Each structure stands twice: as C-alpha cells, then as structure tokens.
PDB file of C-alpha atoms in Angstrom:
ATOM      1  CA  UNK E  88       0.000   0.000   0.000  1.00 96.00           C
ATOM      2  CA  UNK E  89       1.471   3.686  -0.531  1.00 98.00           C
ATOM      3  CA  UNK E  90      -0.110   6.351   0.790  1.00 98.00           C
ATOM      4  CA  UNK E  91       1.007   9.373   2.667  1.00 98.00           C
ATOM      5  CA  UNK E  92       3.498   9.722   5.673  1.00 98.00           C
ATOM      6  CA  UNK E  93       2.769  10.397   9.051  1.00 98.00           C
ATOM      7  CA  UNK E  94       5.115  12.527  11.393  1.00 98.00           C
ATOM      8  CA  UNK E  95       5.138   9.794  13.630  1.00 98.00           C
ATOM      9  CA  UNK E  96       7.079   7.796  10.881  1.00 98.00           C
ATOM     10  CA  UNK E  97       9.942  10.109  10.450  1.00 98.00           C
ATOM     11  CA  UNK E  98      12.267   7.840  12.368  1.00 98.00           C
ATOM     12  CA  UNK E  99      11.252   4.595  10.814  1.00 97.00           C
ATOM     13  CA  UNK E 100      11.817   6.699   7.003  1.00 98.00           C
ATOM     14  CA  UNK E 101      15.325   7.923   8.682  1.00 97.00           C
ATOM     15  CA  UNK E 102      16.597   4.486   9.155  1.00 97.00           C
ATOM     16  CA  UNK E 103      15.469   3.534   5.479  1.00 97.00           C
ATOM     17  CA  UNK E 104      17.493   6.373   3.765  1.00 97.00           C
ATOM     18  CA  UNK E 105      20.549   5.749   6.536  1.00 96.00           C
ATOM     19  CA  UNK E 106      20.352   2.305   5.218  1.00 96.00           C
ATOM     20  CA  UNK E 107      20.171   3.418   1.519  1.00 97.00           C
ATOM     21  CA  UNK E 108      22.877   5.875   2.140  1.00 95.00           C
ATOM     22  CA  UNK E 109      25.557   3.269   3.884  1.00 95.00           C
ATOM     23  CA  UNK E 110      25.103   0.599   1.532  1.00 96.00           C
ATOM     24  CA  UNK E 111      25.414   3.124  -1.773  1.00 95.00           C
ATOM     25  CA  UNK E 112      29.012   4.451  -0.065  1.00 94.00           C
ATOM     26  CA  UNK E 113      29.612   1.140   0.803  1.00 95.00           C
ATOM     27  CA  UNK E 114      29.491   0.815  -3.362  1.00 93.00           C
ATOM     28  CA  UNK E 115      31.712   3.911  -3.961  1.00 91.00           C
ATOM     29  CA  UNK E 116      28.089   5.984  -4.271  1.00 92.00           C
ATOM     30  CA  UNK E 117      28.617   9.078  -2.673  1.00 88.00           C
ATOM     31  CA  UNK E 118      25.055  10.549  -3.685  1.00 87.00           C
ATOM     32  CA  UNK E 119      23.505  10.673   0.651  1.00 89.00           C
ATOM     33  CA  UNK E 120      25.701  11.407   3.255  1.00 83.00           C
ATOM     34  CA  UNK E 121      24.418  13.664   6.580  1.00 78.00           C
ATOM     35  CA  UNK E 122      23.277  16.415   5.400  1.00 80.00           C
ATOM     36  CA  UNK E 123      20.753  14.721   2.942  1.00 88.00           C
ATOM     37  CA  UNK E 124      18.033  13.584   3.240  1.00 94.00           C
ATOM     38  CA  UNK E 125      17.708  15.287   6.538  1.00 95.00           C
ATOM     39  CA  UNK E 126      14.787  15.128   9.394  1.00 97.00           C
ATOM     40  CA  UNK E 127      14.228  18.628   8.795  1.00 97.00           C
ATOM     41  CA  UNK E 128      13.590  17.883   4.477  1.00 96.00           C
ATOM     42  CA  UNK E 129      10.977  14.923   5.314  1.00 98.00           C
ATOM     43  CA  UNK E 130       8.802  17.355   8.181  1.00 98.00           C
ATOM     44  CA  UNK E 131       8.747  19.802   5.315  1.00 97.00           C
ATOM     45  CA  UNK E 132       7.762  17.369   2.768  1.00 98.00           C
ATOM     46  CA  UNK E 133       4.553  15.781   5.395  1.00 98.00           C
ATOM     47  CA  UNK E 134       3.757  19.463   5.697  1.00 98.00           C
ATOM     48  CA  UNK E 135       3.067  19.863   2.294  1.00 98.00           C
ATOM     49  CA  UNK E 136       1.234  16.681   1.925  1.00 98.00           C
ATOM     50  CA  UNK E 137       4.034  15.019  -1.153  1.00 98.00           C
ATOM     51  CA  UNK E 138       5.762  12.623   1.231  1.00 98.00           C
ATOM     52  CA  UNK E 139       4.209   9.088   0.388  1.00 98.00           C
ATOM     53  CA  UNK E 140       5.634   5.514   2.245  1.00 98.00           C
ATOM     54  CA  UNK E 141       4.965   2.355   1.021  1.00 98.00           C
ATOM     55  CA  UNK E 142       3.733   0.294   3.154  1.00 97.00           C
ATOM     56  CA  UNK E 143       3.374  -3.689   4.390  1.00 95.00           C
ATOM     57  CA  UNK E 144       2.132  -5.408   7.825  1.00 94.00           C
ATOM     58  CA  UNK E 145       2.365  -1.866   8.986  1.00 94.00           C
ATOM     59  CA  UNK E 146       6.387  -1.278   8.031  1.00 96.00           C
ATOM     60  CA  UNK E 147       7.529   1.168   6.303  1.00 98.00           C
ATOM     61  CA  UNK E 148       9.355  -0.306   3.142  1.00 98.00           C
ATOM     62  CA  UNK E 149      10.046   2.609   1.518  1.00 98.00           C
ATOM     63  CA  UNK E 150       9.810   6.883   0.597  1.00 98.00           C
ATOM     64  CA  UNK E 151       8.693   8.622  -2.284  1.00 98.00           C
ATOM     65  CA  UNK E 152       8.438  12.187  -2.485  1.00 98.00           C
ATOM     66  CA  UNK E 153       5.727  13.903  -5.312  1.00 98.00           C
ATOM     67  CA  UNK E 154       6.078  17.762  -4.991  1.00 98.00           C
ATOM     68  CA  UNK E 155       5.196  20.575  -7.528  1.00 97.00           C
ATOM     69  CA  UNK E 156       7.505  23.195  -6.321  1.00 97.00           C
ATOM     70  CA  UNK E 157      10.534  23.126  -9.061  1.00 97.00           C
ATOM     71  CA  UNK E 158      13.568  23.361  -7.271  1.00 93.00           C
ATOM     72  CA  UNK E 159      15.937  26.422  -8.294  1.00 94.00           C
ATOM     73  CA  UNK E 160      18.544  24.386  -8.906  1.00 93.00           C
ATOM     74  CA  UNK E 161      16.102  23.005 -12.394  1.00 96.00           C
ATOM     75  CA  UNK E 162      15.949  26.261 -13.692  1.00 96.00           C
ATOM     76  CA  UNK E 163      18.661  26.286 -15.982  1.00 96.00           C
ATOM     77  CA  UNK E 164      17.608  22.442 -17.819  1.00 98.00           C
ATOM     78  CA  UNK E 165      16.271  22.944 -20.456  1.00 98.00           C
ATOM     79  CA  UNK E 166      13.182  20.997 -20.036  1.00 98.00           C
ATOM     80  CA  UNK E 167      10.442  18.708 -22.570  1.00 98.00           C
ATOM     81  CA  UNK E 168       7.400  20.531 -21.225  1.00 98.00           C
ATOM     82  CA  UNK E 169       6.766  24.146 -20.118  1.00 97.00           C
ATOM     83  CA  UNK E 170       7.533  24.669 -16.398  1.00 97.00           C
ATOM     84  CA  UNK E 171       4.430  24.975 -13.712  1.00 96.00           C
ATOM     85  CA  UNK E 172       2.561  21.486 -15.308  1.00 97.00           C
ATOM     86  CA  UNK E 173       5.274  18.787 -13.509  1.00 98.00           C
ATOM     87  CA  UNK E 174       5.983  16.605 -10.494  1.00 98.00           C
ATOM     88  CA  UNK E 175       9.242  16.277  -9.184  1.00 98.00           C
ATOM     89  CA  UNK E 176      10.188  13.291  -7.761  1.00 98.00           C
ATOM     90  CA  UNK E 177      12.353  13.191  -4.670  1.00 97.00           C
ATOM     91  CA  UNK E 178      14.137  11.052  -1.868  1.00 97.00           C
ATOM     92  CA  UNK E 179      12.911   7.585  -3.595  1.00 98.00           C
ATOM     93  CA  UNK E 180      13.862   4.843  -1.176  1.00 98.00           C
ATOM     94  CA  UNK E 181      13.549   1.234  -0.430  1.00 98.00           C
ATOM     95  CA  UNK E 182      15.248  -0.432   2.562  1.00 97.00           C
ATOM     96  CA  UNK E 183      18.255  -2.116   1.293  1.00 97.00           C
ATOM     97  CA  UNK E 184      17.059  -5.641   2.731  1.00 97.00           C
ATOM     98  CA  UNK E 185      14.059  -5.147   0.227  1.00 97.00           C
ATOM     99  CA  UNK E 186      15.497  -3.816  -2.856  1.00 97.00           C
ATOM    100  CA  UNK E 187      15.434  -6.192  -5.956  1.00 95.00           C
ATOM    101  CA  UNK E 188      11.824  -7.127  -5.701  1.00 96.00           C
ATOM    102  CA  UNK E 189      10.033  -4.629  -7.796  1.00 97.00           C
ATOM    103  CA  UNK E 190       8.831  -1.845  -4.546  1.00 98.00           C
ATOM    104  CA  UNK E 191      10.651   1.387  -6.677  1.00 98.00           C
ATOM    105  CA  UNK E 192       8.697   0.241  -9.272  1.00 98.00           C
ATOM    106  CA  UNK E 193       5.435   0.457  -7.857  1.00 98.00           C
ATOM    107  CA  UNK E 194       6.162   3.333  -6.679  1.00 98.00           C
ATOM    108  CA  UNK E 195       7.373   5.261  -9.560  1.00 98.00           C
ATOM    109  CA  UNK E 196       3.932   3.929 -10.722  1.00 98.00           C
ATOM    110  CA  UNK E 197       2.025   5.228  -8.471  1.00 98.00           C
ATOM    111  CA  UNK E 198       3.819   8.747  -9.107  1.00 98.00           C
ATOM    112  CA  UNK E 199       3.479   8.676 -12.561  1.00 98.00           C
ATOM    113  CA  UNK E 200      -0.267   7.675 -12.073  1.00 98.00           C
ATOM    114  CA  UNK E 201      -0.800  10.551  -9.644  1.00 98.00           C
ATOM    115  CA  UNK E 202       0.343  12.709 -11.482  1.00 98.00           C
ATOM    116  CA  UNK E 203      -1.496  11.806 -14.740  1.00 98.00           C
ATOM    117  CA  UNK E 204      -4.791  11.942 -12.252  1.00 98.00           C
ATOM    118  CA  UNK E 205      -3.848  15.207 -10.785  1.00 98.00           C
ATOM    119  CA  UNK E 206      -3.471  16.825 -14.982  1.00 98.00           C
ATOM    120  CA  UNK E 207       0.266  17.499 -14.674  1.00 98.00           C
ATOM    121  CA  UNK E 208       2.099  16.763 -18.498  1.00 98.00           C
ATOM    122  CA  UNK E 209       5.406  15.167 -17.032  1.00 98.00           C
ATOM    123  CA  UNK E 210       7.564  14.157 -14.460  1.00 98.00           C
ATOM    124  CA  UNK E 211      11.101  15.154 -13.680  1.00 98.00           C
ATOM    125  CA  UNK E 212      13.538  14.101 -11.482  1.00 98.00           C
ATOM    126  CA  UNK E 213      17.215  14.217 -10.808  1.00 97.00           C
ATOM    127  CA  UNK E 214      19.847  11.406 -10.066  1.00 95.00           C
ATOM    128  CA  UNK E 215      24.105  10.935  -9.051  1.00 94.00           C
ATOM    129  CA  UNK E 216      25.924  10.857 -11.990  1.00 96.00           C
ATOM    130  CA  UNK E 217      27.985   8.200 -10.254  1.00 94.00           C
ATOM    131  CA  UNK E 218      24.709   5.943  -9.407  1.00 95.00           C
ATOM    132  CA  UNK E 219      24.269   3.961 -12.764  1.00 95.00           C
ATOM    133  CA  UNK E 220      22.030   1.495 -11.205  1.00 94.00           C
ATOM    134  CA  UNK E 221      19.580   4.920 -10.843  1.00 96.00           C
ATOM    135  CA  UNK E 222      20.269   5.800 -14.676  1.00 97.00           C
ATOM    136  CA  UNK E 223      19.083   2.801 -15.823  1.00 97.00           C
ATOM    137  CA  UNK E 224      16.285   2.069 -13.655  1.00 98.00           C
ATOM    138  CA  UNK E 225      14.541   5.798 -14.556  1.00 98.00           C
ATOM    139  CA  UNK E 226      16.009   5.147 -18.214  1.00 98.00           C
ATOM    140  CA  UNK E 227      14.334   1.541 -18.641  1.00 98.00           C
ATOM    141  CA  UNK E 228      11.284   3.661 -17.598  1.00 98.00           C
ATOM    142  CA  UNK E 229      11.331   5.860 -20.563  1.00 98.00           C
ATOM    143  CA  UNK E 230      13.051   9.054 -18.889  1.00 98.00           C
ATOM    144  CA  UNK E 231      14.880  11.157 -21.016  1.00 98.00           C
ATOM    145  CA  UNK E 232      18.440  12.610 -19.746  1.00 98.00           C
ATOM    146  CA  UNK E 233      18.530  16.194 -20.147  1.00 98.00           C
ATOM    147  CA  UNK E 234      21.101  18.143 -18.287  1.00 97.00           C
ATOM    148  CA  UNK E 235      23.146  18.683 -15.201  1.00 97.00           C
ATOM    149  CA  UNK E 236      22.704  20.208 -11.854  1.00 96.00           C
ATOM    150  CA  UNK E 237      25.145  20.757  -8.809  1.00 92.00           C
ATOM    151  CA  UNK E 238      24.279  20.518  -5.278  1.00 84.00           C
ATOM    152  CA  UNK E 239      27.647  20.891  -3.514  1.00 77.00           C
ATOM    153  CA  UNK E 240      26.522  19.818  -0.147  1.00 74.00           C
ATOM    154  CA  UNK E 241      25.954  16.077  -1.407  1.00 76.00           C
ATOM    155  CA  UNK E 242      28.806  16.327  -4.143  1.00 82.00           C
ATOM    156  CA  UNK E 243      31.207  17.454  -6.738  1.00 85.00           C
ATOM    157  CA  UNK E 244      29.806  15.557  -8.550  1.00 91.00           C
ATOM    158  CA  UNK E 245      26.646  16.457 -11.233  1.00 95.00           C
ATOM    159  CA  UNK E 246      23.486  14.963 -10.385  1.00 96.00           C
ATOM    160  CA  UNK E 247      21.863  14.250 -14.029  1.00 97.00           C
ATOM    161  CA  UNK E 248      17.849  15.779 -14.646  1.00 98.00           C
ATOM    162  CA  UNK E 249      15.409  13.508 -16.421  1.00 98.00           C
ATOM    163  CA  UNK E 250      11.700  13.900 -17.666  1.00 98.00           C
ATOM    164  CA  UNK E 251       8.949  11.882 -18.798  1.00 98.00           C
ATOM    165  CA  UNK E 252       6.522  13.497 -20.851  1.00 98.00           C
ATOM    166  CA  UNK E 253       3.153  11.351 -19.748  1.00 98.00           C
TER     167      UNK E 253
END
C-alpha cells in the first residue's frame, strides 16, 4: 500500500534512507551522506502533503516524495514541457534488505499515475551521476536525460535531470 506519511514515521523513514545511504558508499556511491536527506527535508515534505511511504504489515518499506515546487537548482535544464505542469520526484527509497523485488517500481507507478490523475504533463527528477544502477532504472522507464545540476553539499559531482513526458 502507498499512501502518505505520518510525522510519527519520520524515524522509521530515517533508518530507510541511513540504510540506503551506507550501503550506496559502501558501493563507492557518494550521492547521501548527513546532510541529505535530513529530518528537517521529510517534516517539510509531510507538511506539504508530497511525502508518500509504502507500506506492508504496517512497516515502512520505503519513501517517495511527489512535490510541484521546481527546485531552483532546475531552472537552468532545459526541459520537454513548459515549467508549472510537472511533479518532481524526490528522496525515492527502499530499505536495502528489500530492494530487488520490484517496490521502486510500484512506486514510480504510483507517481506517474498521480500525477497523470492530478493533470500534470510530465515528471522530472534528478539522479548521481555516479549511481548507474539509478540511470538505468529511470532510463528503462522511458526518462529522457537532459542536463546537469550541482548541489555541492551532497557532491562534486553532477546529479543528471530527467523527464517523462506522460
């Protein structure tokens, strides 16, 4: 089931993106570290009603974040669609114990699905350069690479923007 977070969940959703963070640095992915995704990021995101969990027996599995503020970090890619008619998806996690079995999928399903019901066009979203497990999973999905964006407190490295036009 997916549906949207509680506050009282914060610390369960913590220890899934810890988890997701150690075990991508333990694979030379440097794209989480402390300062992201932070307490202070997922309170925002309940507050605004675009933090959704998937959920099973009553665990939290994973995060997905569905926002329609565009970040201003996006404003220089030159994106497929007009801006103020996209989601932006955020902070996608499954617990590393569970990955493998399909749950991002479902999720990016469900995003791509609320948005369609909700009459946004497309979706964008940003990944690591360095995570090419990411590239191909939003690139099997029909996202198209468009640009580069920097945020300096995760890396030097370029995180890469893609869009699907729905």
């Amino acid at each position: 089931m997916i549906r949207h977070a509680k506050i009282s969940e914060i610390p369960d959703i913590l220890t899934i993106t810890r988890a997701c963070a150690q075990k991508m640095q333990e694979n030379g992915i440097f794209q989480w570290n402390e300062h992201y995704p932070s307490k202070e990021a997922f309170i925002k995101d309940i507050e605004r009603q675009e933090l959704f969990v998937a959920e099973e027996n009553s665990t939290v599995q994973g995060t997905i974040v569905i926002s329609t503020l565009m970040d201003e970090e996006y404003m220089p890619i030159q994106w497929l669609t007009p801006n103020g008619n996209s989601t932006y998806i955020h902070r996608l996690s499954v617990h590393p114990n569970l990955q493998g079995k399909g749950l991002a999928q479902k999720m990016m399903d469900f995003a791509e699905a609320f948005t369609r019901e909700n009459g946004f066009v497309s979706v964008r979203l940003d990944t690591f350069s360095q995570n090419k497990r990411n590239q191909r999973f939003y690139e099997q999905r029909g996202y198209q690479k468009l640009g580069d964006i920097f945020f300096p407190k995760q890396s030097e490295h370029p995180f890469h923007c893609y869009e699907l036009v729905l």
